[in-house]
mmCIF file of C-alpha atoms in Angstrom:
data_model
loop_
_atom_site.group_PDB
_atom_site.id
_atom_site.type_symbol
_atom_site.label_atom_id
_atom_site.label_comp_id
_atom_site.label_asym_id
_atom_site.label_seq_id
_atom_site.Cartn_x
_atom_site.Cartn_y
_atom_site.Cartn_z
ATOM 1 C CA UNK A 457 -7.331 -12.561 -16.047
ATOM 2 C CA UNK A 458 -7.095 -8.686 -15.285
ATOM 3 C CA UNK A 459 -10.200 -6.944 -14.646
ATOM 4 C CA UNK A 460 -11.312 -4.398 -16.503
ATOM 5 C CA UNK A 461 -13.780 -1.364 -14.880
ATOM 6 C CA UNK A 462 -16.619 -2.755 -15.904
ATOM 7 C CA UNK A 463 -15.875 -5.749 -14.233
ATOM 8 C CA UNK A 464 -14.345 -3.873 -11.095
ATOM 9 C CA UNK A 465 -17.411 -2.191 -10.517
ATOM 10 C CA UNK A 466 -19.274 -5.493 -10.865
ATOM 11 C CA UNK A 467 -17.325 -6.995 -8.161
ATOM 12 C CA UNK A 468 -17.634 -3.724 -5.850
ATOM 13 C CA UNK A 469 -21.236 -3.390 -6.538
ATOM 14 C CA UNK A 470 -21.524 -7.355 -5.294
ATOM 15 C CA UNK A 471 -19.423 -5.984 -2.441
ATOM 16 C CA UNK A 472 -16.817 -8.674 -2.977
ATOM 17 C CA UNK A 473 -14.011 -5.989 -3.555
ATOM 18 C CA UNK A 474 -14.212 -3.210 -1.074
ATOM 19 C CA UNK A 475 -12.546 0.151 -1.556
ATOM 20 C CA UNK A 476 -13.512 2.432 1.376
ATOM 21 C CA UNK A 477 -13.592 5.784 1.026
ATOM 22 C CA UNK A 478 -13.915 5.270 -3.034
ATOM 23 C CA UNK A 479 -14.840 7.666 -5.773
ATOM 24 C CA UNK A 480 -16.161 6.115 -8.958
ATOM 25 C CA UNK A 481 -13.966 8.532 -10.702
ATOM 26 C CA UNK A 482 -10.948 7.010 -9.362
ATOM 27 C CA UNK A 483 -12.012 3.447 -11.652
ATOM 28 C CA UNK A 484 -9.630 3.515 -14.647
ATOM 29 C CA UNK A 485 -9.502 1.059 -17.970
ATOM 30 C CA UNK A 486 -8.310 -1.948 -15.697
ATOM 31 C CA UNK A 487 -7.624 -0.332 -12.211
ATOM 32 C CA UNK A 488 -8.820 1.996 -8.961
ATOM 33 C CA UNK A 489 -6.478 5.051 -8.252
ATOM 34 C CA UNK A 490 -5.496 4.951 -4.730
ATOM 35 C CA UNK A 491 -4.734 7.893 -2.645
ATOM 36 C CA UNK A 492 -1.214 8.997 -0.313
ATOM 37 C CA UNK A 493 -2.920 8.830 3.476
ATOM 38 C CA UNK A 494 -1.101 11.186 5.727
ATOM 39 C CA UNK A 495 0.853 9.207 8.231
ATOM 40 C CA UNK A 496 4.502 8.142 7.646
ATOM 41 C CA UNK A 497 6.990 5.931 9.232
ATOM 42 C CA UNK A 498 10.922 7.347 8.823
ATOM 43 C CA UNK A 499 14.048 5.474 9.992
ATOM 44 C CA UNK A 500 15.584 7.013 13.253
ATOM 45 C CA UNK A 501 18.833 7.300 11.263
ATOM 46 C CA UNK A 502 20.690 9.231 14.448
ATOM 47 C CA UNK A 503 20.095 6.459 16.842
ATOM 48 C CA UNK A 504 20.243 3.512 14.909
ATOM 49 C CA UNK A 505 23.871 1.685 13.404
ATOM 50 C CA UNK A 506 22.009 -0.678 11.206
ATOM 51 C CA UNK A 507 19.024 -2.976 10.499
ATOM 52 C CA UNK A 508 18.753 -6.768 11.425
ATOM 53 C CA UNK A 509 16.002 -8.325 9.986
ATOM 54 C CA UNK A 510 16.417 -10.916 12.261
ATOM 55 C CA UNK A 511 15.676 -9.533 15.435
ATOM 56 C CA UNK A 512 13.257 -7.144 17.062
ATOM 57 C CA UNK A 513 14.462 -3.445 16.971
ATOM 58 C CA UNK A 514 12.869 -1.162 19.469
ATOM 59 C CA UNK A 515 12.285 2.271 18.077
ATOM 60 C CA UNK A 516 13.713 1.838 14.535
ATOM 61 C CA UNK A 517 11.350 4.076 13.046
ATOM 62 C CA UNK A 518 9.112 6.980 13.879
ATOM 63 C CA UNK A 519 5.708 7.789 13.248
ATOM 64 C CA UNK A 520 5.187 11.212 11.552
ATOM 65 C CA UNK A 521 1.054 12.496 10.567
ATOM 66 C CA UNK A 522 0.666 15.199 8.492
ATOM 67 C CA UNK A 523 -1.761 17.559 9.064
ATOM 68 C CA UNK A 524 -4.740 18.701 6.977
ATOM 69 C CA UNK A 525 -2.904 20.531 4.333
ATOM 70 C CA UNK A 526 0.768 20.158 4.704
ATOM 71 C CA UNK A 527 3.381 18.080 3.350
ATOM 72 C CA UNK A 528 5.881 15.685 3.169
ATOM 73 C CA UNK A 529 9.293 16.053 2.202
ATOM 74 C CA UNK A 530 11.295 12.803 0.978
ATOM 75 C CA UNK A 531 14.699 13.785 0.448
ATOM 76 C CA UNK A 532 16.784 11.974 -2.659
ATOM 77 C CA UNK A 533 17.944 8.358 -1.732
ATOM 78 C CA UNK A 534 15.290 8.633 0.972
ATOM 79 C CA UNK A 535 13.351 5.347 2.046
ATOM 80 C CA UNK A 536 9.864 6.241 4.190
ATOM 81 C CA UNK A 537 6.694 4.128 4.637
ATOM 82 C CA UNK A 538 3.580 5.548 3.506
ATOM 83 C CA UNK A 539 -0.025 4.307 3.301
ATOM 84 C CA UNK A 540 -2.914 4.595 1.354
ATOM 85 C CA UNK A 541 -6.436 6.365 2.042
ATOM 86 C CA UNK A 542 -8.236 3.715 1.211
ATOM 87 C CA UNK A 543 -8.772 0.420 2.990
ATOM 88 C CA UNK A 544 -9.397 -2.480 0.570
ATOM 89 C CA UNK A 545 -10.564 -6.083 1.084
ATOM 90 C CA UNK A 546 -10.451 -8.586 -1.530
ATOM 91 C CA UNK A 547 -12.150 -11.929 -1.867
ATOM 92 C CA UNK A 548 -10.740 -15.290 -1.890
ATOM 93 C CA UNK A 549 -10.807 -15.705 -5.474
ATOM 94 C CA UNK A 550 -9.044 -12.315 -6.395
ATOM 95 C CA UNK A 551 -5.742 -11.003 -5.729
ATOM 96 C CA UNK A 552 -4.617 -7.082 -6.195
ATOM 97 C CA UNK A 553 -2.027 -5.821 -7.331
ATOM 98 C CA UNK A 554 -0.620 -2.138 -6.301
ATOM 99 C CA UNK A 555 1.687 -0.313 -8.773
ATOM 100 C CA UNK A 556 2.891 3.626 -8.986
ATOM 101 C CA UNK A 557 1.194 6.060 -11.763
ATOM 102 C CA UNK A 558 3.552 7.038 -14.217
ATOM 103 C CA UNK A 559 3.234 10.075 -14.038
ATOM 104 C CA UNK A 560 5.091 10.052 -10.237
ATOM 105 C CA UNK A 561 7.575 7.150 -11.666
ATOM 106 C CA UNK A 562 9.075 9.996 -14.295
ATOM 107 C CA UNK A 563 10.171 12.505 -11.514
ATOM 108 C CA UNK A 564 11.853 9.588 -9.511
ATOM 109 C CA UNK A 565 9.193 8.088 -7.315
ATOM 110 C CA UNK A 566 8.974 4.451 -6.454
ATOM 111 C CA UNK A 567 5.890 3.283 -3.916
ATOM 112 C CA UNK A 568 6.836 -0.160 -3.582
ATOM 113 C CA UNK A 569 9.797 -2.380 -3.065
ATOM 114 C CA UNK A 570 8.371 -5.453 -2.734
ATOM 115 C CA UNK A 571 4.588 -5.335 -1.376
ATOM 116 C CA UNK A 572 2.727 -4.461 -4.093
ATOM 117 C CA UNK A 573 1.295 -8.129 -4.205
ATOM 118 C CA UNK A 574 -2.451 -8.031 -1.915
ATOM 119 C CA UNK A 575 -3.686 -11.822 -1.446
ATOM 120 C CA UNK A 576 -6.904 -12.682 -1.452
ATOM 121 C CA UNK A 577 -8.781 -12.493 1.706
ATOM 122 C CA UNK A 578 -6.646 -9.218 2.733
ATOM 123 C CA UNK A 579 -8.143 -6.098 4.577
ATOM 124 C CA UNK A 580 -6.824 -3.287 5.602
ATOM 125 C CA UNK A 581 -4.700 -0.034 4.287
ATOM 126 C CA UNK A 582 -2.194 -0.832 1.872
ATOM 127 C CA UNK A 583 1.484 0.250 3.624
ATOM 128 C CA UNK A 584 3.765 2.177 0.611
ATOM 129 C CA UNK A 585 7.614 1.744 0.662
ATOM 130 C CA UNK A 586 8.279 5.107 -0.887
ATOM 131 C CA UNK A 587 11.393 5.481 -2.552
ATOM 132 C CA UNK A 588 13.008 8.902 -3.549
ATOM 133 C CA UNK A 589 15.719 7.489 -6.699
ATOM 134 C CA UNK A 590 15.994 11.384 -8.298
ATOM 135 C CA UNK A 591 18.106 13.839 -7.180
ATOM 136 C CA UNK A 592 15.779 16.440 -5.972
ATOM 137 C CA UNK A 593 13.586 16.014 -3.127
ATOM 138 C CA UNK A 594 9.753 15.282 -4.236
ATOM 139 C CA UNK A 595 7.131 16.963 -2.116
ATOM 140 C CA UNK A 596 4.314 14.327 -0.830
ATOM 141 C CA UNK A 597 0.861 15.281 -0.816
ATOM 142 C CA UNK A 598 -1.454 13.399 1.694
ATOM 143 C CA UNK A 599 -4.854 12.814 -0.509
ATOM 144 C CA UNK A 600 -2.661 12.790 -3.738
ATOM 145 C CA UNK A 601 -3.468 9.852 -6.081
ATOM 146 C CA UNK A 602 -0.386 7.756 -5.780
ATOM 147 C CA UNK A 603 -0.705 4.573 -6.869
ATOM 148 C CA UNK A 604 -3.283 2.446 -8.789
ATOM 149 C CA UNK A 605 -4.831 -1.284 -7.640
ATOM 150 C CA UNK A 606 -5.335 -3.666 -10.189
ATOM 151 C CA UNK A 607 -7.279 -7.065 -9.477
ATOM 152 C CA UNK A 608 -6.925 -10.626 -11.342
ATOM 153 C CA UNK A 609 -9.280 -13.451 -10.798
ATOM 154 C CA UNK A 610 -7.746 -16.614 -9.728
ATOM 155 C CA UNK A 611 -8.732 -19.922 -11.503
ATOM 156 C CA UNK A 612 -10.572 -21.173 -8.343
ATOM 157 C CA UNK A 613 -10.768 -19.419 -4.112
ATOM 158 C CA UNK A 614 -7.500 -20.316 -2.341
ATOM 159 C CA UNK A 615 -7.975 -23.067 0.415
ATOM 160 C CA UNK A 616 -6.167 -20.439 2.678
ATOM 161 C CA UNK A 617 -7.145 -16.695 2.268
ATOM 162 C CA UNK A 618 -4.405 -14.368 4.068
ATOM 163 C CA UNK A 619 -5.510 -13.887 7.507
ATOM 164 C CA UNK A 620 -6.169 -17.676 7.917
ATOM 165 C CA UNK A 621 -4.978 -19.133 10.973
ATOM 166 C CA UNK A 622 -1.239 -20.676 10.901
ATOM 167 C CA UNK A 623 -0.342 -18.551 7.955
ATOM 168 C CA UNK A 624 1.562 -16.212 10.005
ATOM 169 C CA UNK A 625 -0.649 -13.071 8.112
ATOM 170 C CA UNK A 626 0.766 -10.286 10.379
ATOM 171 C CA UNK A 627 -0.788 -7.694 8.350
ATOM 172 C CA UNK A 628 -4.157 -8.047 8.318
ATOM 173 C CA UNK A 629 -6.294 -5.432 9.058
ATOM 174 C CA UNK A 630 -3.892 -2.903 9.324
ATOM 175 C CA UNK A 631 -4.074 0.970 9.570
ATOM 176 C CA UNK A 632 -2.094 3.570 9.007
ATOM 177 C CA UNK A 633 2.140 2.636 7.953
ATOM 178 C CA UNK A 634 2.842 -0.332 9.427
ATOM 179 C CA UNK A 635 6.508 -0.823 10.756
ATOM 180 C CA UNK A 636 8.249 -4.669 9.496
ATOM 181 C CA UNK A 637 6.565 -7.336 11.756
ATOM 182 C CA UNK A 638 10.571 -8.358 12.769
ATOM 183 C CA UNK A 639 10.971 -4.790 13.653
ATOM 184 C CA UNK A 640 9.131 -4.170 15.782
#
């Protein structure tokens, strides 16, 4: 079952879903707006013939932060990683899930591939795969609202929350865009 706000602010004022920084304005019908952070990971296109998923890759991509008040440019066809403002930690017996706004979706913007599933018992920034599918470039905003969380409560807490030992959770905690665990 989806949570609506009045149940999202339930569960943050419990603490068991934490949204740091978070403005009560950002709590929508059934979701939190989350905001573009300012550092970016880019592919070192120039130096690198291809992508192996399968092995480490030294150097594949470059950090790039944004300062205060300027901008990011992500050309059409262009693939960066992005991450949110916000660092979020769900409990055992909720999962999140992270999806665009509309709004950004209409002029060609795609912030996820893939990861826009959060397991219970994750912390940390949310990494965006931002995806540039229109033909002009888009102009990224750090401290835009980009995407929006939504959170579902599970029928009963998962015997293994992500993070648990043996699970292989190579994300948690993380800060900032965080590079593929195999490439790095």
């Amino acid at each position: 079952m989806v949570l609506s706000d009045r149940d999202i602010k339930k569960q943050l004022e419990l603490g068991r879903i934490r949204i740091a920084p978070l403005d009560m304005d950002d709590i929508q019908p059934a979701s939190v707006d989350v905001h573009l952070g300012s550092n970016f990971r880019i592919f070192k296109n120039s130096t690198q013939a291809f992508i192996d998923p399968l092995k480490t890759q030294e150097g594949l991509t470059e950090s790039i932060d944004v300062q205060e008040g300027g901008i990011f440019v992500l050309q059409p066809g262009q693939f960066a990683l992005g991450t949110t403002v916000e660092r979020i930690c769900v409990p055992c017996d909720i999962l999140g899930k992270l999806e665009g706004k509309s709004s950004l979706g209409r002029i060609g913007l795609m912030i996820h591939s893939t990861a826009g599933y959060v397991d219970p018992g994750w912390e940390g920034e949310i990494t965006l795969e931002l995806s540039n599918v229109a033909t002009l470039p888009i102009i990224l905003h750090p401290g835009m609202r980009i995407g929006q969380m939504s959170f579902e409560q599970m029928t009963s807490p998962v015997e293994r929350p992500y993070g648990s030992a043996g699970l292989g959770s190579h994300y948690q905690g993380q800060s900032g865009a965080c590079p593929s665990y195999h490439l790095r």
